[in-house]
Every structure is written in C-alpha cells, then in structure tokens.
Coordinates of C-alpha atoms in Angstrom, one line a residue:
Chain J
M1 CA 0.0 0.0 0.0
S2 CA 1.5 3.3 -1.0
A3 CA 0.2 5.0 2.2
K4 CA 2.9 3.4 4.4
A5 CA 6.4 4.5 4.9
P6 CA 8.9 1.7 5.3
S7 CA 10.7 2.3 8.6
P8 CA 9.5 3.5 12.0
P9 CA 11.0 6.8 13.0
A10 CA 13.2 7.2 16.1
D11 CA 11.9 9.7 18.6
D12 CA 15.1 11.4 19.7
E13 CA 13.7 14.6 21.0
R14 CA 14.6 15.5 24.5
V15 CA 11.7 15.2 27.0
P16 CA 10.8 18.8 27.9
V17 CA 10.5 20.5 31.4
F18 CA 10.5 17.5 33.7
G19 CA 13.1 15.4 32.0
T20 CA 11.1 12.1 31.9
W21 CA 7.7 11.2 30.7
P22 CA 6.5 9.6 34.0
R23 CA 7.3 12.9 35.7
I24 CA 5.3 14.8 33.1
Y25 CA 2.4 12.4 33.4
A26 CA 2.5 12.7 37.2
A27 CA 2.4 16.5 36.9
V28 CA -0.6 16.4 34.6
I29 CA -2.5 14.1 37.0
V30 CA -1.6 16.2 40.0
C31 CA -2.7 19.4 38.1
A32 CA -6.0 17.7 37.1
L33 CA -6.7 16.7 40.7
A34 CA -5.8 20.2 41.9
V35 CA -8.2 21.7 39.3
M36 CA -11.0 19.4 40.5
A37 CA -10.3 20.3 44.1
L38 CA -10.5 24.0 43.2
V39 CA -13.8 23.4 41.3
A40 CA -15.2 21.6 44.4
V41 CA -14.1 24.6 46.6
F42 CA -15.7 27.0 44.1
S43 CA -18.9 25.0 44.1
A44 CA -19.3 24.8 47.9
F45 CA -17.8 28.2 48.9
P46 CA -20.2 30.3 51.0
Y47 CA -20.4 33.4 48.8
Chain O
M1 CA -27.1 42.8 13.5
S2 CA -25.6 46.2 12.9
A3 CA -23.4 47.1 9.9
L4 CA -20.3 46.9 12.2
D5 CA -21.3 43.4 13.2
W6 CA -21.6 42.4 9.6
V7 CA -18.2 43.9 8.8
V8 CA -16.6 41.9 11.6
L9 CA -18.2 38.6 10.5
L10 CA -17.3 39.1 6.8
V11 CA -13.7 40.1 7.7
Y12 CA -13.5 36.9 9.7
L13 CA -14.9 34.7 6.9
V14 CA -12.7 36.2 4.2
A15 CA -9.6 36.2 6.4
V16 CA -10.0 32.6 7.5
V17 CA -10.6 31.2 4.0
A18 CA -7.6 33.2 2.6
F19 CA -5.4 32.0 5.5
G20 CA -6.6 28.5 4.9
F21 CA -5.5 28.7 1.3
W22 CA -2.1 30.4 2.2
S23 CA -1.3 27.9 4.9
G24 CA -2.3 24.9 2.9
R25 CA 0.0 25.4 -0.1
G26 CA 2.7 23.0 -1.1
N27 CA 0.9 19.6 -0.9
R28 CA 2.6 17.1 -3.2
R29 CA 1.8 13.7 -1.7
I30 CA -1.2 12.4 0.3
E31 CA 1.1 12.4 3.4
D32 CA 1.2 16.2 3.0
F33 CA -2.5 16.4 2.4
F34 CA -3.7 14.1 5.1
L35 CA -1.0 14.4 7.8
A36 CA 0.5 17.9 7.0
G37 CA 3.8 16.1 6.0
R38 CA 4.1 15.0 9.7
Q39 CA 5.8 18.3 10.4
M40 CA 3.6 20.1 12.9
R41 CA 4.6 21.4 16.3
W42 CA 2.8 20.4 19.5
W43 CA 1.1 23.7 20.2
A44 CA -0.5 23.9 16.8
V45 CA -1.6 20.3 16.9
G46 CA -2.9 20.8 20.5
L47 CA -5.0 23.8 19.5
S48 CA -6.3 21.9 16.5
V49 CA -7.3 19.0 18.8
M50 CA -9.1 21.5 21.0
A51 CA -10.8 23.3 18.1
T52 CA -12.0 20.0 16.5
Q53 CA -13.6 19.0 19.8
I54 CA -15.4 22.3 20.5
S55 CA -18.2 22.5 18.0
A56 CA -20.6 25.5 17.7
I57 CA -23.3 23.7 19.4
T58 CA -20.9 22.8 22.3
F59 CA -20.3 26.5 22.7
I60 CA -23.8 27.8 22.5
G61 CA -25.4 24.7 24.1
T62 CA -23.0 24.6 27.1
T63 CA -23.7 28.2 28.0
G64 CA -27.5 27.5 27.6
Q65 CA -27.2 24.4 29.7
A66 CA -25.4 26.4 32.5
Y67 CA -28.3 28.9 32.3
T68 CA -31.0 26.2 32.7
D69 CA -29.3 23.5 34.7
G70 CA -26.1 24.9 36.2
M71 CA -22.5 23.9 35.9
R72 CA -22.7 20.2 36.6
F73 CA -22.0 19.4 33.0
L74 CA -18.3 20.3 33.8
V75 CA -17.8 16.7 35.2
F76 CA -18.3 15.5 31.6
Y77 CA -14.6 16.6 31.1
F78 CA -13.2 15.3 34.3
G79 CA -12.0 12.1 32.7
L80 CA -10.2 13.9 29.9
P81 CA -6.8 14.6 31.6
F82 CA -6.5 11.0 32.7
A83 CA -7.5 9.8 29.2
M84 CA -4.8 11.9 27.7
V85 CA -2.1 10.4 30.0
I86 CA -3.3 6.9 29.2
L87 CA -3.3 7.6 25.5
C88 CA 0.2 9.0 25.6
V89 CA 1.4 5.8 27.3
T90 CA -0.5 3.3 25.2
M91 CA -2.1 4.3 21.8
V92 CA 0.0 7.2 20.6
P93 CA 3.3 5.4 20.5
F94 CA 1.7 2.5 18.7
F95 CA 0.1 4.7 16.1
Y96 CA 3.2 6.9 15.7
R97 CA 5.7 4.1 15.3
A98 CA 3.5 2.1 12.9
R99 CA 3.5 5.2 10.6
V100 CA -0.2 4.7 9.9
F101 CA -2.6 7.2 8.3
T102 CA -5.7 6.0 10.1
A103 CA -6.2 4.4 13.5
Y104 CA -8.0 1.5 11.8
E105 CA -5.0 0.7 9.7
Y106 CA -3.2 -0.3 12.8
L107 CA -5.9 -2.9 13.5
E108 CA -5.2 -4.7 10.3
R109 CA -1.6 -5.1 11.3
R110 CA -2.6 -6.3 14.8
F111 CA -5.6 -8.4 13.9
D112 CA -6.9 -8.7 10.3
S113 CA -8.3 -6.8 7.4
R114 CA -12.0 -7.3 8.2
T115 CA -11.6 -5.8 11.7
R116 CA -10.0 -2.7 10.0
T117 CA -12.7 -2.5 7.4
L118 CA -15.5 -2.8 10.0
T119 CA -14.2 -0.2 12.4
S120 CA -13.4 2.2 9.6
L121 CA -16.8 1.7 8.1
L122 CA -18.4 2.4 11.5
F123 CA -16.4 5.6 11.7
L124 CA -17.5 6.7 8.2
L125 CA -21.2 5.9 8.9
S126 CA -21.4 7.7 12.2
R127 CA -19.1 10.6 11.5
G128 CA -20.4 11.1 8.0
L129 CA -24.0 11.4 9.3
S130 CA -23.1 13.4 12.4
V131 CA -21.1 16.0 10.5
G132 CA -24.3 17.0 8.8
V133 CA -25.9 17.6 12.2
T134 CA -22.8 19.5 13.3
L135 CA -23.5 21.8 10.4
Y136 CA -27.2 21.9 10.7
A137 CA -27.6 22.7 14.5
P138 CA -25.7 26.0 14.6
S139 CA -27.1 27.1 11.2
L140 CA -30.7 26.5 12.5
V141 CA -30.0 28.5 15.7
L142 CA -28.4 31.4 13.7
S143 CA -31.1 31.5 11.1
V144 CA -33.8 31.6 13.7
I145 CA -32.2 34.2 15.9
L146 CA -30.9 36.4 13.1
G147 CA -33.7 35.8 10.6
W148 CA -31.2 34.5 8.0
S149 CA -32.2 31.9 5.4
E150 CA -31.4 28.5 6.8
P151 CA -30.0 27.0 3.5
A152 CA -27.9 30.1 3.0
T153 CA -26.4 29.8 6.5
I154 CA -25.7 26.1 5.9
L155 CA -24.1 26.8 2.5
L156 CA -22.1 29.8 3.8
M157 CA -20.7 27.8 6.8
G158 CA -20.2 24.5 5.0
G159 CA -19.1 26.0 1.6
S160 CA -16.4 28.3 3.0
T161 CA -14.9 25.3 5.0
I162 CA -15.0 23.0 2.0
V163 CA -13.1 25.5 -0.1
Y164 CA -10.0 25.7 2.0
V165 CA -10.0 22.0 3.2
V166 CA -10.2 20.7 -0.4
Y167 CA -7.3 22.9 -1.4
G168 CA -5.0 22.7 1.7
G169 CA -5.9 19.5 3.5
N170 CA -4.7 18.9 7.0
K171 CA -2.2 21.8 6.9
S172 CA -5.1 24.2 6.3
V173 CA -7.2 22.4 8.9
I174 CA -4.5 22.7 11.6
W175 CA -3.5 26.3 10.9
T176 CA -7.0 27.6 10.6
D177 CA -7.9 25.7 13.8
V178 CA -5.1 27.7 15.5
V179 CA -6.6 31.0 14.4
Q180 CA -10.1 29.9 15.1
M181 CA -9.2 28.6 18.6
A182 CA -7.5 32.0 19.3
I183 CA -10.8 33.7 18.2
I184 CA -12.8 31.4 20.4
W185 CA -10.6 32.1 23.4
I186 CA -10.9 35.9 22.8
G187 CA -14.7 35.5 22.4
I188 CA -15.0 33.5 25.7
F189 CA -13.0 36.1 27.7
L190 CA -14.9 39.0 26.1
C191 CA -18.3 37.3 26.8
F192 CA -17.2 36.6 30.4
G193 CA -16.0 40.2 30.9
V194 CA -19.1 41.7 29.4
A195 CA -21.4 39.5 31.5
V196 CA -19.5 40.6 34.7
A197 CA -19.6 44.3 33.5
Q198 CA -23.3 44.1 32.9
L199 CA -24.2 43.2 36.5
P200 CA -26.4 45.9 38.1
P201 CA -24.7 48.7 40.0
G202 CA -23.8 47.7 43.5
F203 CA -24.1 44.0 42.6
G204 CA -20.7 42.4 42.5
L205 CA -19.4 39.1 41.2
R206 CA -19.6 37.6 44.7
D207 CA -23.3 38.6 44.9
A208 CA -23.9 37.0 41.4
L209 CA -22.2 33.8 42.5
A210 CA -24.3 33.8 45.7
L211 CA -27.5 34.1 43.7
A212 CA -26.4 31.4 41.3
Q213 CA -25.5 29.2 44.2
T214 CA -28.8 29.6 46.0
S215 CA -30.6 28.7 42.7
G216 CA -28.5 25.5 42.4
R217 CA -26.5 26.7 39.4
L218 CA -23.1 26.2 41.0
K219 CA -23.7 22.6 42.0
I220 CA -21.0 20.6 40.2
M221 CA -19.9 17.7 42.4
D222 CA -22.8 15.3 42.7
T223 CA -21.4 12.2 44.4
S224 CA -24.5 10.1 43.8
R225 CA -23.6 6.5 42.8
S226 CA -26.8 6.1 40.7
L227 CA -26.1 5.0 37.1
T228 CA -29.2 6.8 35.9
T229 CA -28.4 10.3 37.3
P230 CA -26.8 12.5 34.7
Y231 CA -23.4 14.1 35.2
T232 CA -22.4 12.7 38.6
L233 CA -18.8 12.8 39.7
W234 CA -18.4 9.1 39.0
S235 CA -20.0 9.2 35.6
G236 CA -17.7 12.1 34.8
L237 CA -14.6 10.4 36.1
I238 CA -15.2 6.8 34.9
G239 CA -17.7 7.2 32.0
G240 CA -16.0 10.4 30.9
L241 CA -12.6 8.7 30.9
F242 CA -13.9 5.9 28.6
L243 CA -15.7 8.4 26.4
M244 CA -12.5 10.5 26.0
L245 CA -10.4 7.4 25.5
S246 CA -12.8 6.5 22.7
Y247 CA -12.9 9.9 21.1
F248 CA -9.3 10.8 21.3
G249 CA -7.9 7.3 20.8
C250 CA -10.2 5.7 18.2
D251 CA -11.9 8.5 16.3
Q252 CA -10.0 9.4 13.2
S253 CA -11.0 13.1 13.4
Q254 CA -8.8 13.4 16.5
V255 CA -6.2 10.7 15.8
Q256 CA -5.3 12.4 12.5
R257 CA -4.6 15.6 14.3
Y258 CA -1.8 14.2 16.5
L259 CA -0.5 11.9 13.8
S260 CA 0.6 15.1 12.1
G261 CA 3.1 15.9 14.9
S262 CA 6.7 16.0 13.8
S263 CA 7.7 13.5 16.5
L264 CA 6.3 11.3 19.1
T265 CA 7.2 13.9 21.7
Q266 CA 5.3 16.6 19.7
S267 CA 2.2 14.3 19.4
R268 CA 2.2 13.5 23.1
L269 CA 2.7 17.2 24.1
S270 CA -0.3 18.2 21.9
L271 CA -2.6 15.9 23.9
L272 CA -1.1 16.9 27.3
F273 CA -1.7 20.5 26.4
N274 CA -5.4 19.7 26.2
A275 CA -5.2 17.8 29.5
F276 CA -4.2 21.1 31.1
L277 CA -6.5 23.5 29.4
K278 CA -9.8 21.7 28.6
V279 CA -11.4 21.7 32.1
P280 CA -10.5 25.4 32.8
M281 CA -11.9 26.4 29.4
Q282 CA -15.2 24.6 29.9
F283 CA -15.4 26.1 33.4
L284 CA -15.1 29.6 32.0
I285 CA -17.8 28.8 29.3
L286 CA -20.2 27.4 31.9
L287 CA -19.5 30.3 34.3
T288 CA -20.4 32.7 31.5
G289 CA -23.7 30.9 31.1
V290 CA -24.3 31.2 34.8
L291 CA -23.6 35.0 34.7
V292 CA -26.1 35.3 31.8
F293 CA -28.6 33.6 34.1
V294 CA -27.9 36.2 36.8
F295 CA -28.1 39.0 34.2
Y296 CA -31.6 38.0 33.3
H297 CA -32.7 38.5 36.8
F298 CA -32.4 42.2 36.2
H299 CA -33.4 42.4 32.5
P300 CA -36.6 41.1 30.9
A301 CA -36.2 37.6 29.5
P302 CA -38.5 36.3 26.7
L303 CA -41.1 33.8 27.6
L304 CA -39.7 31.4 25.0
W305 CA -36.1 31.7 23.7
N306 CA -37.0 30.4 20.2
P307 CA -38.6 33.4 18.4
V308 CA -40.1 31.2 15.7
E309 CA -41.9 29.1 18.2
M310 CA -42.9 32.2 20.1
R311 CA -44.5 33.7 17.0
K312 CA -46.3 30.4 16.4
L313 CA -47.6 30.5 20.0
E314 CA -48.9 34.0 19.5
S315 CA -50.6 33.2 16.3
Q316 CA -52.1 29.8 17.2
A317 CA -52.7 29.7 21.0
P318 CA -55.9 31.1 22.5
A319 CA -55.1 34.8 23.0
A320 CA -56.7 35.1 26.5
E321 CA -54.9 32.0 27.8
L322 CA -51.5 33.2 26.4
A323 CA -52.1 36.7 27.8
A324 CA -52.8 35.2 31.2
V325 CA -49.6 33.1 31.1
H326 CA -47.6 36.1 29.9
Q327 CA -49.0 38.2 32.8
R328 CA -48.1 35.5 35.3
Y329 CA -44.6 35.3 33.8
V330 CA -43.9 39.1 34.0
A331 CA -45.3 39.3 37.5
A332 CA -43.1 36.3 38.6
A333 CA -40.0 37.8 37.0
A334 CA -40.6 41.1 38.9
R335 CA -41.1 39.2 42.1
R336 CA -37.9 37.2 41.5
Q337 CA -35.9 40.3 40.8
G338 CA -37.2 42.0 44.0
S339 CA -36.6 38.9 46.2
A340 CA -33.1 38.3 44.6
E341 CA -32.1 41.9 45.6
A342 CA -33.6 41.4 49.1
W343 CA -31.8 38.1 49.6
V344 CA -28.4 39.4 48.4
R345 CA -28.8 42.4 50.9
S346 CA -30.0 40.4 53.9
R347 CA -28.7 36.8 53.3
T348 CA -31.4 35.5 55.7
P349 CA -33.0 32.1 55.3
E350 CA -36.4 33.8 55.0
A351 CA -35.2 36.0 52.1
Q352 CA -33.7 32.9 50.5
A353 CA -36.9 31.0 50.8
A354 CA -38.8 33.9 49.3
Y355 CA -36.4 34.1 46.4
Q356 CA -36.6 30.3 45.7
A357 CA -40.4 30.5 45.8
A358 CA -40.4 33.4 43.3
A359 CA -38.0 31.4 41.0
A360 CA -40.2 28.4 41.2
E361 CA -43.2 30.5 40.2
L362 CA -41.3 31.9 37.3
G363 CA -40.4 28.4 36.2
A364 CA -44.0 27.3 36.5
A365 CA -45.2 30.2 34.3
R366 CA -42.7 29.3 31.7
G367 CA -43.6 25.6 32.0
Q368 CA -47.2 26.6 31.1
A369 CA -46.0 28.3 27.9
V370 CA -43.8 25.3 27.0
K371 CA -46.8 23.0 27.4
M372 CA -48.9 25.2 25.1
V373 CA -46.2 25.2 22.4
E374 CA -45.9 21.4 22.7
A375 CA -49.6 21.1 22.3
I376 CA -49.5 23.2 19.2
N377 CA -46.6 21.0 17.9
H378 CA -48.6 17.8 18.5
G379 CA -46.7 16.8 21.6
A380 CA -43.2 17.3 20.1
R381 CA -40.8 18.1 23.0
Y382 CA -39.8 21.7 23.1
N383 CA -36.2 22.7 24.1
D384 CA -34.8 26.1 23.6
T385 CA -31.5 25.8 25.5
N386 CA -29.4 26.5 22.4
Y387 CA -31.2 29.8 21.7
I388 CA -30.4 31.4 25.1
F389 CA -26.8 32.5 24.5
P390 CA -27.3 33.7 20.9
S391 CA -30.3 35.7 22.0
Y392 CA -28.3 37.3 24.8
I393 CA -25.4 38.1 22.3
L394 CA -27.7 39.8 19.9
A395 CA -29.8 41.8 22.4
H396 CA -27.2 42.9 24.9
L397 CA -23.7 42.9 23.5
P398 CA -22.2 46.1 22.2
R399 CA -22.1 46.7 18.4
G400 CA -19.1 45.0 16.8
L401 CA -18.8 42.6 19.7
A402 CA -22.0 40.8 18.8
G403 CA -20.5 40.3 15.3
L404 CA -17.3 38.9 16.8
V405 CA -19.2 36.4 19.0
I406 CA -21.2 35.3 15.9
A407 CA -17.8 34.9 14.2
V408 CA -16.8 32.8 17.3
I409 CA -19.8 30.5 16.6
F410 CA -18.8 30.2 13.0
A411 CA -15.2 29.5 14.0
A412 CA -16.3 26.8 16.4
A413 CA -18.4 25.2 13.7
M414 CA -15.9 25.5 10.9
S415 CA -13.0 24.1 13.0
T416 CA -15.0 21.0 13.8
L417 CA -16.2 20.6 10.2
S418 CA -12.8 21.0 8.7
G419 CA -11.2 18.3 10.8
E420 CA -14.1 16.0 10.1
F421 CA -14.1 16.5 6.3
N422 CA -10.4 15.8 6.2
S423 CA -10.6 12.7 8.4
L424 CA -13.6 11.2 6.5
A425 CA -11.6 11.7 3.2
T426 CA -8.6 10.0 4.8
A427 CA -10.5 6.9 6.0
T428 CA -12.2 6.7 2.6
M429 CA -9.0 7.0 0.6
V430 CA -6.6 4.9 2.8
D431 CA -9.0 2.3 4.3
F432 CA -11.1 1.7 1.2
Y433 CA -10.0 3.3 -2.1
Q434 CA -6.3 2.2 -1.8
R435 CA -7.2 -1.3 -0.7
F436 CA -10.2 -2.1 -2.9
V437 CA -10.0 0.2 -6.0
S438 CA -6.4 1.2 -6.8
S439 CA -3.3 0.7 -4.6
S440 CA -0.9 2.3 -7.1
G441 CA -1.1 5.7 -8.7
S442 CA 1.0 8.8 -9.1
D443 CA 1.2 11.3 -6.2
A444 CA -0.7 13.8 -8.3
R445 CA -3.5 11.4 -9.1
E446 CA -3.8 10.3 -5.4
L447 CA -3.8 13.9 -4.3
L448 CA -6.6 14.7 -6.8
I449 CA -8.7 11.7 -5.6
S450 CA -8.1 12.7 -2.0
R451 CA -9.4 16.2 -2.7
L452 CA -12.3 14.8 -4.5
F453 CA -13.3 12.7 -1.5
T454 CA -12.9 15.8 0.7
A455 CA -15.3 17.7 -1.6
L456 CA -17.7 14.8 -1.6
W457 CA -17.9 14.5 2.1
G458 CA -18.3 18.2 2.4
G459 CA -21.1 18.1 -0.1
F460 CA -22.7 15.2 1.7
A461 CA -22.6 17.1 5.0
C462 CA -24.3 20.1 3.4
L463 CA -26.9 17.8 1.8
V464 CA -27.7 16.1 5.2
A465 CA -27.8 19.6 6.9
L466 CA -30.2 20.9 4.2
R467 CA -32.5 17.9 4.6
A468 CA -32.2 17.7 8.4
G469 CA -35.2 19.9 9.0
Q470 CA -37.4 17.1 7.5
L471 CA -35.6 14.3 9.4
G472 CA -37.2 15.3 12.7
S473 CA -36.4 12.7 15.3
A474 CA -34.0 11.0 12.9
I475 CA -31.4 13.6 14.0
E476 CA -31.5 12.2 17.5
V477 CA -31.0 8.7 16.1
V478 CA -28.0 9.9 14.2
N479 CA -26.6 11.5 17.4
R480 CA -27.2 8.4 19.4
F481 CA -25.8 6.1 16.6
G482 CA -22.2 7.0 17.5
S483 CA -22.6 6.2 21.1
Y484 CA -23.7 2.6 20.4
F485 CA -20.2 1.6 19.1
Y486 CA -17.8 4.3 20.4
G487 CA -16.9 2.3 23.5
S488 CA -17.0 -1.0 21.5
I489 CA -14.3 0.3 19.1
L490 CA -12.3 1.3 22.2
G491 CA -12.6 -2.3 23.4
V492 CA -11.0 -3.5 20.2
F493 CA -8.1 -1.1 20.6
L494 CA -7.7 -2.1 24.2
L495 CA -7.5 -5.7 23.1
A496 CA -4.9 -4.8 20.5
V497 CA -2.7 -2.8 22.8
L498 CA -3.0 -4.5 26.1
T499 CA -3.2 -8.2 25.2
P500 CA -0.7 -9.6 22.8
R501 CA -2.5 -12.9 22.8
A502 CA -5.9 -11.6 21.7
A503 CA -7.0 -13.0 18.3
A504 CA -8.6 -11.4 15.4
R505 CA -11.7 -13.6 15.7
G506 CA -12.1 -12.4 19.4
A507 CA -11.8 -8.7 18.3
F508 CA -14.3 -9.0 15.4
Y509 CA -17.0 -10.9 17.2
G510 CA -16.3 -9.1 20.5
L511 CA -17.0 -5.8 18.6
M512 CA -20.4 -7.2 17.4
I513 CA -21.4 -8.4 20.8
G514 CA -20.2 -5.1 22.4
M515 CA -22.4 -3.0 20.1
A516 CA -25.4 -5.3 20.8
A517 CA -24.8 -4.9 24.6
V518 CA -24.7 -1.1 24.3
F519 CA -27.9 -1.2 22.2
A520 CA -29.6 -3.4 24.8
V521 CA -28.5 -1.1 27.7
S522 CA -29.7 2.0 26.0
R523 CA -33.0 0.4 24.9
Y524 CA -34.0 -1.4 28.1
T525 CA -32.4 0.5 30.9
A526 CA -32.3 4.1 32.1
I527 CA -28.6 4.1 32.5
H528 CA -27.1 7.5 31.6
F529 CA -25.3 7.7 28.2
L530 CA -21.9 8.5 29.8
W531 CA -21.8 4.8 30.9
Y532 CA -22.4 3.4 27.5
N533 CA -18.7 3.5 26.5
V534 CA -17.8 1.6 29.7
V535 CA -20.3 -1.1 28.9
G536 CA -19.1 -1.3 25.2
A537 CA -15.4 -1.4 26.0
V538 CA -15.6 -3.8 28.9
T539 CA -17.9 -6.2 26.9
V540 CA -15.7 -6.3 23.9
F541 CA -12.5 -6.8 26.0
V542 CA -14.0 -9.6 28.1
V543 CA -15.8 -11.3 25.1
G544 CA -12.7 -10.9 22.9
L545 CA -10.5 -12.7 25.5
V546 CA -13.1 -15.5 26.0
I547 CA -13.4 -16.1 22.2
T548 CA -9.6 -16.0 21.9
A549 CA -9.3 -18.6 24.7
F550 CA -11.6 -21.0 22.7
S551 CA -10.2 -20.2 19.3
P552 CA -7.7 -22.5 17.5
D553 CA -4.1 -21.1 17.6
P554 CA -3.4 -18.8 14.6
P555 CA -0.6 -19.8 12.2
A556 CA 2.9 -19.0 13.5
A557 CA 3.4 -16.3 10.9
R558 CA 0.2 -14.5 12.0
R559 CA 1.2 -14.8 15.7
S560 CA 4.6 -13.2 15.1
Q561 CA 3.0 -10.5 13.0
A562 CA 0.5 -9.7 15.8
R563 CA 3.3 -9.7 18.4
A564 CA 5.3 -7.2 16.3
A565 CA 2.3 -4.9 16.0
A566 CA 1.5 -5.1 19.7

C-alpha cells in the first residue's frame, strides 16, 4: 500500500521540562486533581 | 445585526478562507495532504485537537445548559486529563511508530483486514452522518435568531470550510484551527468580561455567585452513585474517561490531528496541552452561562427563547390564555428580581426561601407556555436551551462585539467541520480506495482523488444539513448512533494494545457483541449515556478474551506479526 512509509522513526527529541515522561504524566495528574479540588471549593464556597 | 457586526463577520470569513489557502499550499503527496507532512509542532496540533472538539453547538449549548441546569456538565470533562495520559502511554506510541494514516490501519496489522474494514466503516457511517448535524444545528439557531435563510447559512458555513480544506488538506485544517481557537478564546474572555460588567450597580461578582449558588447553578460535584443520574462525579470520572479514550484514541477526526506531529514527543505534548486546558476552558464557558442567568434576573427575558416558536404560539394559541400566562410570567419575573435583591442584601433564610419561591413560580409560568407550544406541535418536545446565548449576544452585546461572537460561533463550527471532512476523506482514501480500488497511482493522481473525497464528504454534509429539517427525530437517532459503538471500538483497541494474545476472531465478534450490549442497555435501561462507553469497551474486552481462549491457535506467521504490531 502506498500510504505506508517503510521504517519506523526514532523519537530522539529531549523530553521537555521535567526530563522524563513519567514525571510529566504525574504533573498532569496532580494538576488535574488540583483543578478538580478547586472546582469543588468554588462550588461549595459560601459566597 | 448592525453594519459593524456584519463587517466583523465578513472580515473573519474572508480572512480565514484566505489564510486556509495560504497555509495549505505545497501539498505534493497524500502524506502532506492528510498528515501535513508529519511536520507540525505540539502547540499547533494541541490547539487543533481542542478546536476540533469544541463545536458551535458545544459553545452555545453549554452556556445555555449552564443557564437552565447549572455547571454540573463540567464533570463530563473530568476524565479527559487521565484519558490523555493513558493515550500518551498506550495508543499514541503504537500509532506513531506504525506510521499509519488511520487508527483503523493499525488494527489490520494487529488483527486482520476485516476488523480494520468494519471499524473504519463504522467511523464513516457515524461521523459522516453526524457531520451533517454538526453543520445543521448552529445554522438553524443562527437562522432563527438572526432571521437569515437556513439554506444560505448552511451553505455559507459549509461551503467556506469545504473550499480551504479541499485545497490545503490537513495543513489548512490545523493552521485555521489555531486561528479559530484564538478567536474562540478571545470570544470566551470577552463574553465573560461583558457578563461581569453588565451586572447591576452595587451588585458584585460575589453577589452574582451567591445568587447562582442559591438557585443550584453552582452545584458541580454530585457524588450520587446512581447510574441513571446525569453528570455525577463518578459518571464524569469513569464514564467520561472511557468516552474521552474512545474519542481521542479511536476517532479518526482526532487521531489524525496528533499523527501530524513532527515526532512522538510533539504528538504527546499536543494531547497533554489539552489535558491542562480543557477543564478550565469549559469552566469559563459554563460560568459565562451562569452569569447570563444572573443577568436575566435584572433584565426582561423572553417567555420562550426560540422566536419562531414564540410567534407560532402568539398566532395559534388562544389569545386570552396566552395573555394570562404572559402576565403571570412578567409578575413572577418582577417578584424574582425583588426577592433576589432582598436576599443578596440580607442573606437571611427567609429571604432565601422567598427568592426560591419566586424562582419556582417563574419556572411554572414558563412551563405553562412550554406545554402550550408542545400542544401546538402535536406533543413534540420543546427545548430552547441552544437559543439562550445567541439571543443574549444579539440583544445585549455592544455593536461589533456581537459580530465577533457570531464569528466565534462560525469559528467553532468550521474548526470541527474542517477536521471531520479531512478525516472522512482520509479513511475513505486509505482504508477503502487504496485497498479495494487502486493501490498504485502517481502522487498527483492520489492527491486529486483525496481532494475529490474531501469535496464529496463536504457536499454530503451540506446535503444532510439541508435535509435535516425534514428528518425530525432521525437527527436524535444519528446523534445516538455513534454512542452505540464508540466504546466498543475502544474495546477492540484495548484488546490490540493491552493483550498480545488476543486473536482477530475475538476482536471481530467481540465488537459485534459489544455493540449489541450497548444497544440493549440504551434500549431497556435508564442508565445515563456516559456509561455506554464503559459497557461497550468492557464487553468487547471480556468477550474478545473469552473467544480467543476458545479459538484455535493462529498460524505461526500470523502470531509473530501480531506480536510485532502489539
């Protein structure tokens, strides 16, 4: 099939900011949980 | 719309089409046309992913939903950040390293050709039909609110998108999405700012939030474990997670965006960018809707938001009955305004009870009008949620700004349509034409056919949108159609990626049984739709493994091929 390139590419880009992917994923999850906690506070705050 | 609003809208349309042409030049092969030559940076792909997801009806419907129902719809997006991380770990590396054009192409390498054909066909059927609804829904709202011709609105929105996508392919899609997403962000901030600025004198943001809270509009975290209650925390986290995994991991309209990244790192970053921004963006859109709700405490709101239905009510309902309902509604609105002001000043439980009673009376008066219009329409359900925000824009936004927000609605619609036209053409070309019609051809010829498929899908979407008015409840069927197999397709991909032993037979029949299970759940239970994807994915995964366990071993060559793909 002409739509396929022959060889898989190497991904040699440096992982940005946190240096490793597991650290980046952990940061995303912590950030998501923090946003949800803020949303819960926003929702229940006695205005 | 004022002349200035028209100028703003026309400048947007001309500029975006011109930019689409300029950014899409230089396509020589179908890899350029469908995957932007795999040269895109993460921020451009990330904005394109975001723009493809936010359709016009999401923008105007979400604000309307916040007005009528509050902000609990936000939990719909709670599973998204986790889905993005899971996809970055699992699917994205597989797709990227396999150098595929479509997500379904990967399934042929891992399982067999019929699994690829079936999943791609399901994508074409559901996305092909829903793209027409994506075009029809905002066109209908704009034509009703602005008094435009509905076919002209459809052709203007659809036609201008087709023009630049046919010429520039995915490069045009991504770069115009970047511009359109910037316009959408500007529009969201402006709407929010104007809604805050239009609060009555002496009535601050904190008072507005207090009023919204006492009317239940700020309730987001519903921890009910009921599967039938819409938008609970658990349905958002678990059901939303599976929905987002299905949409971003198995739907070609999204997969194609991040396959255009210049490296695996760029593709991953584009998804993580969305993981950070999506929930705050939806929060802001919903909060704008809540502020519009507060705004209409102090400004007269129409009895019905759909002006066409309102005119129908005025001409066909008994005049005395309608006048009585209208009088009741106006009196209740005045009482609600007074009690809201009193409650904000005193914050006593008595004042709160008086406000809530006045709000309930207002709701009852409107409910009476809704019943009347439903009786005129022979019992057809009346819902005007999508008309609230456009009505507010037109009636209360300053000149020029209203035109900009109408341009935002156009941008949201066009950014979704462009990605969908492009992905439908890709699946047609790569999963069907190249396999069943002609696998060899010059680059120029393949490019020409790819453009032709893009134009055909664009034309088909316009045709569906033009006919949608006569389809009636069929539109709802089309919208539900995708939800029957979204989770099931995810189940096939989970089998492919997580279980090296899973066989093609298990994936194929598991998919069939998964779809049947989702259909049965939707038909015979009241379980909320956010759980359908969980049902589909889990059924396919379990059934696929069971069938694999009872299947004869595949030939050694097939086993090693599957292991290599997994």
